[in-house]
JSON list of C-alpha atoms in Angstrom, two decimals:
[
{"chain": "A", "resi": 1, "resn": "GLU", "atom": "CA", "xyz": [-0.32, 6.27, -17.87]},
{"chain": "A", "resi": 2, "resn": "PRO", "atom": "CA", "xyz": [-3.54, 6.22, -15.84]},
{"chain": "A", "resi": 3, "resn": "GLU", "atom": "CA", "xyz": [-3.15, 7.01, -12.19]},
{"chain": "A", "resi": 4, "resn": "VAL", "atom": "CA", "xyz": [-5.13, 7.27, -8.98]},
{"chain": "A", "resi": 5, "resn": "THR", "atom": "CA", "xyz": [-5.63, 10.84, -7.84]},
{"chain": "A", "resi": 6, "resn": "GLN", "atom": "CA", "xyz": [-6.54, 12.12, -4.39]},
{"chain": "A", "resi": 7, "resn": "THR", "atom": "CA", "xyz": [-7.73, 15.46, -3.08]},
{"chain": "A", "resi": 8, "resn": "PRO", "atom": "CA", "xyz": [-6.88, 17.38, -1.07]},
{"chain": "A", "resi": 9, "resn": "SER", "atom": "CA", "xyz": [-3.18, 16.67, -0.67]},
{"chain": "A", "resi": 10, "resn": "HIS", "atom": "CA", "xyz": [-3.29, 18.16, 2.83]},
{"chain": "A", "resi": 11, "resn": "GLN", "atom": "CA", "xyz": [-6.17, 18.74, 5.22]},
{"chain": "A", "resi": 12, "resn": "VAL", "atom": "CA", "xyz": [-6.10, 20.36, 8.64]},
{"chain": "A", "resi": 13, "resn": "THR", "atom": "CA", "xyz": [-9.19, 20.07, 10.79]},
{"chain": "A", "resi": 14, "resn": "GLN", "atom": "CA", "xyz": [-10.34, 20.54, 14.33]},
{"chain": "A", "resi": 15, "resn": "MET", "atom": "CA", "xyz": [-11.11, 17.57, 16.53]},
{"chain": "A", "resi": 16, "resn": "GLY", "atom": "CA", "xyz": [-14.76, 16.61, 16.26]},
{"chain": "A", "resi": 17, "resn": "GLN", "atom": "CA", "xyz": [-15.18, 17.96, 12.73]},
{"chain": "A", "resi": 18, "resn": "GLU", "atom": "CA", "xyz": [-16.20, 15.85, 9.76]},
{"chain": "A", "resi": 19, "resn": "VAL", "atom": "CA", "xyz": [-13.78, 15.37, 6.88]},
{"chain": "A", "resi": 20, "resn": "ILE", "atom": "CA", "xyz": [-14.23, 13.85, 3.45]},
{"chain": "A", "resi": 21, "resn": "LEU", "atom": "CA", "xyz": [-11.23, 12.58, 1.57]},
{"chain": "A", "resi": 22, "resn": "ARG", "atom": "CA", "xyz": [-11.67, 12.13, -2.16]},
{"chain": "A", "resi": 23, "resn": "CYS", "atom": "CA", "xyz": [-10.16, 9.72, -4.59]},
{"chain": "A", "resi": 24, "resn": "VAL", "atom": "CA", "xyz": [-10.56, 9.18, -8.31]},
{"chain": "A", "resi": 25, "resn": "PRO", "atom": "CA", "xyz": [-9.56, 5.59, -9.08]},
{"chain": "A", "resi": 26, "resn": "ILE", "atom": "CA", "xyz": [-8.31, 4.43, -12.44]},
{"chain": "A", "resi": 27, "resn": "SER", "atom": "CA", "xyz": [-11.31, 4.39, -14.74]},
{"chain": "A", "resi": 28, "resn": "ASN", "atom": "CA", "xyz": [-11.67, 0.68, -15.56]},
{"chain": "A", "resi": 29, "resn": "HIS", "atom": "CA", "xyz": [-10.91, -0.53, -12.05]},
{"chain": "A", "resi": 30, "resn": "LEU", "atom": "CA", "xyz": [-13.56, -2.24, -9.97]},
{"chain": "A", "resi": 31, "resn": "TYR", "atom": "CA", "xyz": [-11.97, -2.75, -6.55]},
{"chain": "A", "resi": 32, "resn": "PHE", "atom": "CA", "xyz": [-11.25, 0.17, -4.29]},
{"chain": "A", "resi": 33, "resn": "TYR", "atom": "CA", "xyz": [-9.36, 0.48, -1.04]},
{"chain": "A", "resi": 34, "resn": "TRP", "atom": "CA", "xyz": [-8.41, 2.90, 1.68]},
{"chain": "A", "resi": 35, "resn": "TYR", "atom": "CA", "xyz": [-5.24, 2.52, 3.70]},
{"chain": "A", "resi": 36, "resn": "ARG", "atom": "CA", "xyz": [-3.68, 4.82, 6.24]},
{"chain": "A", "resi": 37, "resn": "GLN", "atom": "CA", "xyz": [-0.18, 5.44, 7.54]},
{"chain": "A", "resi": 38, "resn": "ILE", "atom": "CA", "xyz": [0.28, 7.11, 10.88]},
{"chain": "A", "resi": 39, "resn": "LEU", "atom": "CA", "xyz": [3.58, 8.97, 10.96]},
{"chain": "A", "resi": 40, "resn": "GLY", "atom": "CA", "xyz": [6.43, 6.55, 11.58]},
{"chain": "A", "resi": 41, "resn": "GLN", "atom": "CA", "xyz": [4.21, 3.48, 11.42]},
{"chain": "A", "resi": 42, "resn": "LYS", "atom": "CA", "xyz": [3.30, 0.93, 8.80]},
{"chain": "A", "resi": 43, "resn": "VAL", "atom": "CA", "xyz": [0.67, 1.31, 6.14]},
{"chain": "A", "resi": 44, "resn": "GLU", "atom": "CA", "xyz": [-2.57, -0.24, 7.46]},
{"chain": "A", "resi": 45, "resn": "PHE", "atom": "CA", "xyz": [-5.59, -1.53, 5.59]},
{"chain": "A", "resi": 46, "resn": "LEU", "atom": "CA", "xyz": [-8.86, 0.22, 6.40]},
{"chain": "A", "resi": 47, "resn": "VAL", "atom": "CA", "xyz": [-11.50, -0.96, 3.97]},
{"chain": "A", "resi": 48, "resn": "SER", "atom": "CA", "xyz": [-12.13, -2.53, 0.59]},
{"chain": "A", "resi": 49, "resn": "PHE", "atom": "CA", "xyz": [-15.09, -1.81, -1.65]},
{"chain": "A", "resi": 50, "resn": "TYR", "atom": "CA", "xyz": [-16.50, -3.72, -4.58]},
{"chain": "A", "resi": 51, "resn": "ASN", "atom": "CA", "xyz": [-19.79, -3.70, -6.43]},
{"chain": "A", "resi": 52, "resn": "ASN", "atom": "CA", "xyz": [-21.01, -0.73, -4.39]},
{"chain": "A", "resi": 53, "resn": "GLU", "atom": "CA", "xyz": [-20.54, -2.31, -1.04]},
{"chain": "A", "resi": 54, "resn": "ILE", "atom": "CA", "xyz": [-17.87, -2.86, 1.57]},
{"chain": "A", "resi": 55, "resn": "SER", "atom": "CA", "xyz": [-16.26, -6.25, 1.09]},
{"chain": "A", "resi": 56, "resn": "GLU", "atom": "CA", "xyz": [-13.90, -6.13, 4.04]},
{"chain": "A", "resi": 57, "resn": "LYS", "atom": "CA", "xyz": [-13.00, -3.69, 6.79]},
{"chain": "A", "resi": 58, "resn": "SER", "atom": "CA", "xyz": [-10.43, -3.62, 9.53]},
{"chain": "A", "resi": 59, "resn": "GLU", "atom": "CA", "xyz": [-10.91, -3.04, 13.25]},
{"chain": "A", "resi": 60, "resn": "ILE", "atom": "CA", "xyz": [-9.82, 0.54, 12.69]},
{"chain": "A", "resi": 61, "resn": "PHE", "atom": "CA", "xyz": [-12.79, 1.17, 10.41]},
{"chain": "A", "resi": 62, "resn": "ASP", "atom": "CA", "xyz": [-15.42, 1.80, 13.09]},
{"chain": "A", "resi": 63, "resn": "ASP", "atom": "CA", "xyz": [-18.73, 3.63, 12.93]},
{"chain": "A", "resi": 64, "resn": "GLN", "atom": "CA", "xyz": [-16.97, 6.96, 12.55]},
{"chain": "A", "resi": 65, "resn": "PHE", "atom": "CA", "xyz": [-15.77, 5.93, 9.10]},
{"chain": "A", "resi": 66, "resn": "SER", "atom": "CA", "xyz": [-17.78, 5.47, 5.94]},
{"chain": "A", "resi": 67, "resn": "VAL", "atom": "CA", "xyz": [-17.04, 5.07, 2.25]},
{"chain": "A", "resi": 68, "resn": "GLU", "atom": "CA", "xyz": [-19.05, 5.92, -0.79]},
{"chain": "A", "resi": 69, "resn": "ARG", "atom": "CA", "xyz": [-18.84, 5.88, -4.54]},
{"chain": "A", "resi": 70, "resn": "PRO", "atom": "CA", "xyz": [-21.32, 8.67, -5.22]},
{"chain": "A", "resi": 71, "resn": "ASP", "atom": "CA", "xyz": [-21.07, 9.14, -8.94]},
{"chain": "A", "resi": 72, "resn": "GLY", "atom": "CA", "xyz": [-19.23, 6.27, -10.60]},
{"chain": "A", "resi": 73, "resn": "SER", "atom": "CA", "xyz": [-15.89, 8.04, -10.65]},
{"chain": "A", "resi": 74, "resn": "ASN", "atom": "CA", "xyz": [-15.15, 9.32, -7.15]},
{"chain": "A", "resi": 75, "resn": "PHE", "atom": "CA", "xyz": [-14.51, 7.15, -4.13]},
{"chain": "A", "resi": 76, "resn": "THR", "atom": "CA", "xyz": [-14.72, 8.95, -0.80]},
{"chain": "A", "resi": 77, "resn": "LEU", "atom": "CA", "xyz": [-13.75, 8.28, 2.78]},
{"chain": "A", "resi": 78, "resn": "LYS", "atom": "CA", "xyz": [-15.69, 10.19, 5.41]},
{"chain": "A", "resi": 79, "resn": "ILE", "atom": "CA", "xyz": [-14.64, 10.53, 9.01]},
{"chain": "A", "resi": 80, "resn": "ARG", "atom": "CA", "xyz": [-17.67, 11.74, 10.92]},
{"chain": "A", "resi": 81, "resn": "SER", "atom": "CA", "xyz": [-16.09, 13.16, 14.05]},
{"chain": "A", "resi": 82, "resn": "THR", "atom": "CA", "xyz": [-12.33, 13.32, 13.83]},
{"chain": "A", "resi": 83, "resn": "LYS", "atom": "CA", "xyz": [-10.05, 12.44, 16.72]},
{"chain": "A", "resi": 84, "resn": "LEU", "atom": "CA", "xyz": [-6.44, 13.39, 17.28]},
{"chain": "A", "resi": 85, "resn": "GLU", "atom": "CA", "xyz": [-5.41, 9.81, 16.53]},
{"chain": "A", "resi": 86, "resn": "ASP", "atom": "CA", "xyz": [-6.94, 10.03, 13.06]},
{"chain": "A", "resi": 87, "resn": "SER", "atom": "CA", "xyz": [-4.00, 12.19, 12.01]},
{"chain": "A", "resi": 88, "resn": "ALA", "atom": "CA", "xyz": [-2.29, 10.18, 9.30]},
{"chain": "A", "resi": 89, "resn": "MET", "atom": "CA", "xyz": [-1.61, 9.88, 5.59]},
{"chain": "A", "resi": 90, "resn": "TYR", "atom": "CA", "xyz": [-4.59, 8.28, 3.89]},
{"chain": "A", "resi": 91, "resn": "PHE", "atom": "CA", "xyz": [-4.00, 6.35, 0.69]},
{"chain": "A", "resi": 92, "resn": "CYS", "atom": "CA", "xyz": [-6.59, 5.32, -1.83]},
{"chain": "A", "resi": 93, "resn": "ALA", "atom": "CA", "xyz": [-5.90, 2.35, -4.09]},
{"chain": "A", "resi": 94, "resn": "SER", "atom": "CA", "xyz": [-7.71, 0.66, -6.93]},
{"chain": "A", "resi": 95, "resn": "LYS", "atom": "CA", "xyz": [-7.47, -2.60, -8.79]},
{"chain": "A", "resi": 96, "resn": "GLU", "atom": "CA", "xyz": [-9.00, -3.92, -11.97]},
{"chain": "A", "resi": 97, "resn": "ALA", "atom": "CA", "xyz": [-11.16, -6.98, -12.23]},
{"chain": "A", "resi": 98, "resn": "TRP", "atom": "CA", "xyz": [-10.08, -10.44, -11.18]},
{"chain": "A", "resi": 99, "resn": "LEU", "atom": "CA", "xyz": [-8.19, -12.20, -13.93]},
{"chain": "A", "resi": 100, "resn": "GLN", "atom": "CA", "xyz": [-8.00, -15.95, -13.59]},
{"chain": "A", "resi": 101, "resn": "GLY", "atom": "CA", "xyz": [-4.42, -17.02, -13.10]},
{"chain": "A", "resi": 102, "resn": "ALA", "atom": "CA", "xyz": [-3.15, -13.46, -12.87]},
{"chain": "A", "resi": 103, "resn": "LEU", "atom": "CA", "xyz": [-2.39, -11.08, -10.05]},
{"chain": "A", "resi": 104, "resn": "GLU", "atom": "CA", "xyz": [-3.72, -7.64, -10.53]},
{"chain": "A", "resi": 105, "resn": "THR", "atom": "CA", "xyz": [-1.85, -4.81, -8.93]},
{"chain": "A", "resi": 106, "resn": "GLN", "atom": "CA", "xyz": [-3.28, -2.34, -6.47]},
{"chain": "A", "resi": 107, "resn": "TYR", "atom": "CA", "xyz": [-2.37, 1.13, -7.69]},
{"chain": "A", "resi": 108, "resn": "PHE", "atom": "CA", "xyz": [-2.00, 3.75, -5.01]},
{"chain": "A", "resi": 109, "resn": "GLY", "atom": "CA", "xyz": [-2.71, 7.44, -5.07]},
{"chain": "A", "resi": 110, "resn": "PRO", "atom": "CA", "xyz": [-0.30, 10.05, -3.65]},
{"chain": "A", "resi": 111, "resn": "GLY", "atom": "CA", "xyz": [-2.20, 10.28, -0.38]},
{"chain": "A", "resi": 112, "resn": "THR", "atom": "CA", "xyz": [-3.96, 12.92, 1.69]},
{"chain": "A", "resi": 113, "resn": "ARG", "atom": "CA", "xyz": [-2.15, 14.04, 4.80]},
{"chain": "A", "resi": 114, "resn": "LEU", "atom": "CA", "xyz": [-4.76, 14.67, 7.49]},
{"chain": "A", "resi": 115, "resn": "LEU", "atom": "CA", "xyz": [-3.87, 16.63, 10.60]},
{"chain": "A", "resi": 116, "resn": "VAL", "atom": "CA", "xyz": [-6.40, 16.79, 13.42]},
{"chain": "A", "resi": 117, "resn": "LEU", "atom": "CA", "xyz": [-5.82, 19.54, 15.97]},
{"chain": "B", "resi": 1, "resn": "ALA", "atom": "CA", "xyz": [-3.32, -13.64, 10.50]},
{"chain": "B", "resi": 2, "resn": "GLN", "atom": "CA", "xyz": [-0.85, -12.54, 7.88]},
{"chain": "B", "resi": 3, "resn": "SER", "atom": "CA", "xyz": [2.11, -10.38, 8.85]},
{"chain": "B", "resi": 4, "resn": "VAL", "atom": "CA", "xyz": [5.27, -8.94, 7.36]},
{"chain": "B", "resi": 5, "resn": "THR", "atom": "CA", "xyz": [8.56, -8.23, 9.06]},
{"chain": "B", "resi": 6, "resn": "GLN", "atom": "CA", "xyz": [11.20, -5.94, 7.65]},
{"chain": "B", "resi": 7, "resn": "PRO", "atom": "CA", "xyz": [14.05, -6.28, 10.12]},
{"chain": "B", "resi": 8, "resn": "ASP", "atom": "CA", "xyz": [16.05, -3.29, 8.90]},
{"chain": "B", "resi": 9, "resn": "ILE", "atom": "CA", "xyz": [14.57, 0.11, 9.70]},
{"chain": "B", "resi": 10, "resn": "HIS", "atom": "CA", "xyz": [17.32, 2.07, 7.97]},
{"chain": "B", "resi": 11, "resn": "ILE", "atom": "CA", "xyz": [20.05, 1.03, 5.55]},
{"chain": "B", "resi": 12, "resn": "THR", "atom": "CA", "xyz": [22.81, 3.19, 4.10]},
{"chain": "B", "resi": 13, "resn": "VAL", "atom": "CA", "xyz": [24.74, 2.15, 1.02]},
{"chain": "B", "resi": 14, "resn": "SER", "atom": "CA", "xyz": [27.16, 3.87, -1.30]},
{"chain": "B", "resi": 15, "resn": "GLU", "atom": "CA", "xyz": [26.16, 4.64, -4.84]},
{"chain": "B", "resi": 16, "resn": "GLY", "atom": "CA", "xyz": [27.15, 1.75, -7.08]},
{"chain": "B", "resi": 17, "resn": "ALA", "atom": "CA", "xyz": [27.09, -0.79, -4.29]},
{"chain": "B", "resi": 18, "resn": "SER", "atom": "CA", "xyz": [24.74, -3.72, -4.23]},
{"chain": "B", "resi": 19, "resn": "LEU", "atom": "CA", "xyz": [21.63, -3.73, -2.11]},
{"chain": "B", "resi": 20, "resn": "GLU", "atom": "CA", "xyz": [19.55, -6.30, -0.29]},
{"chain": "B", "resi": 21, "resn": "LEU", "atom": "CA", "xyz": [16.45, -5.43, 1.67]},
{"chain": "B", "resi": 22, "resn": "ARG", "atom": "CA", "xyz": [15.04, -8.18, 3.81]},
{"chain": "B", "resi": 23, "resn": "CYS", "atom": "CA", "xyz": [11.43, -9.21, 4.12]},
{"chain": "B", "resi": 24, "resn": "ASN", "atom": "CA", "xyz": [9.90, -12.13, 6.02]},
{"chain": "B", "resi": 25, "resn": "TYR", "atom": "CA", "xyz": [6.24, -12.94, 5.92]},
{"chain": "B", "resi": 26, "resn": "SER", "atom": "CA", "xyz": [3.80, -15.07, 7.81]},
{"chain": "B", "resi": 27, "resn": "TYR", "atom": "CA", "xyz": [0.88, -16.49, 5.90]},
{"chain": "B", "resi": 28, "resn": "GLY", "atom": "CA", "xyz": [-0.79, -19.88, 5.93]},
{"chain": "B", "resi": 29, "resn": "ALA", "atom": "CA", "xyz": [-1.20, -20.41, 2.23]},
{"chain": "B", "resi": 30, "resn": "THR", "atom": "CA", "xyz": [0.76, -19.42, -0.84]},
{"chain": "B", "resi": 31, "resn": "PRO", "atom": "CA", "xyz": [1.14, -15.67, -0.50]},
{"chain": "B", "resi": 32, "resn": "TYR", "atom": "CA", "xyz": [0.91, -12.87, -2.96]},
{"chain": "B", "resi": 33, "resn": "LEU", "atom": "CA", "xyz": [4.04, -10.78, -2.30]},
{"chain": "B", "resi": 34, "resn": "PHE", "atom": "CA", "xyz": [4.86, -7.24, -3.29]},
{"chain": "B", "resi": 35, "resn": "TRP", "atom": "CA", "xyz": [7.51, -4.60, -2.94]},
{"chain": "B", "resi": 36, "resn": "TYR", "atom": "CA", "xyz": [6.46, -0.97, -3.06]},
{"chain": "B", "resi": 37, "resn": "VAL", "atom": "CA", "xyz": [8.63, 2.14, -2.96]},
{"chain": "B", "resi": 38, "resn": "GLN", "atom": "CA", "xyz": [7.67, 5.49, -1.51]},
{"chain": "B", "resi": 39, "resn": "SER", "atom": "CA", "xyz": [9.67, 8.58, -2.31]},
{"chain": "B", "resi": 40, "resn": "PRO", "atom": "CA", "xyz": [9.23, 11.63, -0.09]},
{"chain": "B", "resi": 41, "resn": "GLY", "atom": "CA", "xyz": [5.86, 13.24, -0.68]},
{"chain": "B", "resi": 42, "resn": "GLN", "atom": "CA", "xyz": [4.87, 10.55, -3.15]},
{"chain": "B", "resi": 43, "resn": "GLY", "atom": "CA", "xyz": [2.47, 7.66, -3.11]},
{"chain": "B", "resi": 44, "resn": "LEU", "atom": "CA", "xyz": [3.35, 3.99, -3.18]},
{"chain": "B", "resi": 45, "resn": "GLN", "atom": "CA", "xyz": [4.77, 2.71, -6.44]},
{"chain": "B", "resi": 46, "resn": "LEU", "atom": "CA", "xyz": [4.87, -0.99, -7.21]},
{"chain": "B", "resi": 47, "resn": "LEU", "atom": "CA", "xyz": [8.36, -2.32, -7.87]},
{"chain": "B", "resi": 48, "resn": "LEU", "atom": "CA", "xyz": [7.50, -5.98, -8.40]},
{"chain": "B", "resi": 49, "resn": "LYS", "atom": "CA", "xyz": [5.18, -8.75, -7.34]},
{"chain": "B", "resi": 50, "resn": "TYR", "atom": "CA", "xyz": [5.15, -12.52, -6.94]},
{"chain": "B", "resi": 51, "resn": "PHE", "atom": "CA", "xyz": [2.13, -14.68, -7.54]},
{"chain": "B", "resi": 52, "resn": "SER", "atom": "CA", "xyz": [3.35, -18.03, -8.77]},
{"chain": "B", "resi": 53, "resn": "GLY", "atom": "CA", "xyz": [5.90, -19.59, -11.07]},
{"chain": "B", "resi": 54, "resn": "ASP", "atom": "CA", "xyz": [9.51, -18.49, -11.23]},
{"chain": "B", "resi": 55, "resn": "THR", "atom": "CA", "xyz": [10.65, -17.57, -7.74]},
{"chain": "B", "resi": 56, "resn": "LEU", "atom": "CA", "xyz": [13.02, -14.88, -9.01]},
{"chain": "B", "resi": 57, "resn": "VAL", "atom": "CA", "xyz": [11.02, -11.91, -10.19]},
{"chain": "B", "resi": 58, "resn": "GLN", "atom": "CA", "xyz": [12.24, -8.87, -12.04]},
{"chain": "B", "resi": 59, "resn": "GLY", "atom": "CA", "xyz": [10.79, -5.46, -11.43]},
{"chain": "B", "resi": 60, "resn": "ILE", "atom": "CA", "xyz": [11.16, -1.91, -12.54]},
{"chain": "B", "resi": 61, "resn": "LYS", "atom": "CA", "xyz": [14.27, 0.23, -12.04]},
{"chain": "B", "resi": 62, "resn": "GLY", "atom": "CA", "xyz": [16.55, -2.83, -12.06]},
{"chain": "B", "resi": 63, "resn": "PHE", "atom": "CA", "xyz": [15.15, -4.37, -8.88]},
{"chain": "B", "resi": 64, "resn": "GLU", "atom": "CA", "xyz": [14.60, -8.06, -8.38]},
{"chain": "B", "resi": 65, "resn": "ALA", "atom": "CA", "xyz": [13.32, -10.26, -5.57]},
{"chain": "B", "resi": 66, "resn": "GLU", "atom": "CA", "xyz": [13.47, -13.92, -4.75]},
{"chain": "B", "resi": 67, "resn": "PHE", "atom": "CA", "xyz": [10.68, -15.86, -3.09]},
{"chain": "B", "resi": 68, "resn": "LYS", "atom": "CA", "xyz": [11.99, -18.54, -0.75]},
{"chain": "B", "resi": 69, "resn": "ARG", "atom": "CA", "xyz": [9.15, -20.56, 0.70]},
{"chain": "B", "resi": 70, "resn": "SER", "atom": "CA", "xyz": [11.40, -22.51, 3.07]},
{"chain": "B", "resi": 71, "resn": "GLN", "atom": "CA", "xyz": [12.58, -19.28, 4.66]},
{"chain": "B", "resi": 72, "resn": "SER", "atom": "CA", "xyz": [9.30, -17.38, 4.33]},
{"chain": "B", "resi": 73, "resn": "SER", "atom": "CA", "xyz": [11.28, -14.60, 2.73]},
{"chain": "B", "resi": 74, "resn": "PHE", "atom": "CA", "xyz": [10.98, -12.26, -0.22]},
{"chain": "B", "resi": 75, "resn": "ASN", "atom": "CA", "xyz": [14.16, -10.19, -0.21]},
{"chain": "B", "resi": 76, "resn": "LEU", "atom": "CA", "xyz": [14.61, -7.31, -2.60]},
{"chain": "B", "resi": 77, "resn": "GLY", "atom": "CA", "xyz": [17.90, -6.70, -4.35]},
{"chain": "B", "resi": 78, "resn": "LYS", "atom": "CA", "xyz": [19.64, -4.48, -6.83]},
{"chain": "B", "resi": 79, "resn": "PRO", "atom": "CA", "xyz": [23.15, -5.03, -8.17]},
{"chain": "B", "resi": 80, "resn": "SER", "atom": "CA", "xyz": [24.14, -1.37, -8.32]},
{"chain": "B", "resi": 81, "resn": "VAL", "atom": "CA", "xyz": [22.31, 1.34, -6.42]},
{"chain": "B", "resi": 82, "resn": "HIS", "atom": "CA", "xyz": [21.73, 4.79, -7.87]},
{"chain": "B", "resi": 83, "resn": "TRP", "atom": "CA", "xyz": [21.29, 7.96, -5.82]},
{"chain": "B", "resi": 84, "resn": "SER", "atom": "CA", "xyz": [17.70, 8.18, -7.06]},
{"chain": "B", "resi": 85, "resn": "ASP", "atom": "CA", "xyz": [16.91, 4.90, -5.29]},
{"chain": "B", "resi": 86, "resn": "ALA", "atom": "CA", "xyz": [16.93, 6.70, -1.94]},
{"chain": "B", "resi": 87, "resn": "ALA", "atom": "CA", "xyz": [13.40, 6.17, -0.62]},
{"chain": "B", "resi": 88, "resn": "GLU", "atom": "CA", "xyz": [11.40, 4.03, 1.74]},
{"chain": "B", "resi": 89, "resn": "TYR", "atom": "CA", "xyz": [10.70, 0.46, 0.69]},
{"chain": "B", "resi": 90, "resn": "PHE", "atom": "CA", "xyz": [7.73, -1.56, 1.82]},
{"chain": "B", "resi": 91, "resn": "CYS", "atom": "CA", "xyz": [7.21, -5.28, 1.56]},
{"chain": "B", "resi": 92, "resn": "ALA", "atom": "CA", "xyz": [3.60, -6.43, 1.54]},
{"chain": "B", "resi": 93, "resn": "VAL", "atom": "CA", "xyz": [1.66, -9.66, 1.50]},
{"chain": "B", "resi": 94, "resn": "GLY", "atom": "CA", "xyz": [-1.77, -10.07, -0.02]},
{"chain": "B", "resi": 95, "resn": "ASN", "atom": "CA", "xyz": [-4.15, -12.74, 1.16]},
{"chain": "B", "resi": 96, "resn": "SER", "atom": "CA", "xyz": [-4.68, -15.13, -1.71]},
{"chain": "B", "resi": 97, "resn": "GLY", "atom": "CA", "xyz": [-8.05, -16.37, -0.55]},
{"chain": "B", "resi": 98, "resn": "GLY", "atom": "CA", "xyz": [-10.01, -14.33, -3.03]},
{"chain": "B", "resi": 99, "resn": "SER", "atom": "CA", "xyz": [-9.96, -11.72, -5.70]},
{"chain": "B", "resi": 100, "resn": "ASN", "atom": "CA", "xyz": [-10.47, -8.85, -3.32]},
{"chain": "B", "resi": 101, "resn": "TYR", "atom": "CA", "xyz": [-7.22, -9.21, -1.48]},
{"chain": "B", "resi": 102, "resn": "LYS", "atom": "CA", "xyz": [-6.05, -6.68, 1.06]},
{"chain": "B", "resi": 103, "resn": "LEU", "atom": "CA", "xyz": [-2.40, -5.85, 1.56]},
{"chain": "B", "resi": 104, "resn": "THR", "atom": "CA", "xyz": [-0.56, -6.18, 4.84]},
{"chain": "B", "resi": 105, "resn": "PHE", "atom": "CA", "xyz": [2.57, -4.09, 4.91]},
{"chain": "B", "resi": 106, "resn": "GLY", "atom": "CA", "xyz": [5.81, -4.24, 6.80]},
{"chain": "B", "resi": 107, "resn": "LYS", "atom": "CA", "xyz": [7.09, -1.20, 8.66]},
{"chain": "B", "resi": 108, "resn": "GLY", "atom": "CA", "xyz": [9.35, -0.24, 5.82]},
{"chain": "B", "resi": 109, "resn": "THR", "atom": "CA", "xyz": [13.08, 0.16, 5.30]},
{"chain": "B", "resi": 110, "resn": "LEU", "atom": "CA", "xyz": [14.48, 3.62, 4.68]},
{"chain": "B", "resi": 111, "resn": "LEU", "atom": "CA", "xyz": [17.31, 3.55, 2.16]},
{"chain": "B", "resi": 112, "resn": "THR", "atom": "CA", "xyz": [19.94, 6.27, 2.18]},
{"chain": "B", "resi": 113, "resn": "VAL", "atom": "CA", "xyz": [22.42, 6.39, -0.69]},
{"chain": "B", "resi": 114, "resn": "ASN", "atom": "CA", "xyz": [25.79, 8.05, -0.14]},
{"chain": "B", "resi": 115, "resn": "PRO", "atom": "CA", "xyz": [27.59, 9.59, -3.12]}
]
């Protein structure tokens, strides 16, 4: 069964450093998402991406964050200058095209646990 | 703005007992509703979803959920819990305003299963 993959599974970085989290969505999917889950808190939406552009972003997704689909298979989340509060589990998700009258599922990857020291 | 409330942070049941996990949502229109499960170290796996039609939906692993519009609820149930069901369960609502819906999650309910 196709699945969303994410690398690395764990990342430790120093405050102020740049990190890139990578995701490979399911191959025929067209909608891509990043969510995060700070330890002990709920899963929060960060950004959605469709047709090579951001379609929606949350208040969390400020100028320090960016997303890219560089090569048609990977979907990346970059944090330019990490802060302590960016420590969280980051989930990538993907969804196939809109089907009239149907409800497509967002499939989640296993997550990348980011620790900022 | 849409929101989800899962009133129970932690539930403990005995293996073989029935289970109900509560979920209340707030959303102005007809919601898309989901239950996901997260096992330790794993990602989020979809258990079931509600879009329209029959308000009782069946999911994987023997789970089911009932959409009750009058109570703004989407409670998850299972008649007989197995030890492997121990995990964290998240209810989520998707905004139905377009194809590119985002999910808003509840805080989750941690399920412990006693032998």
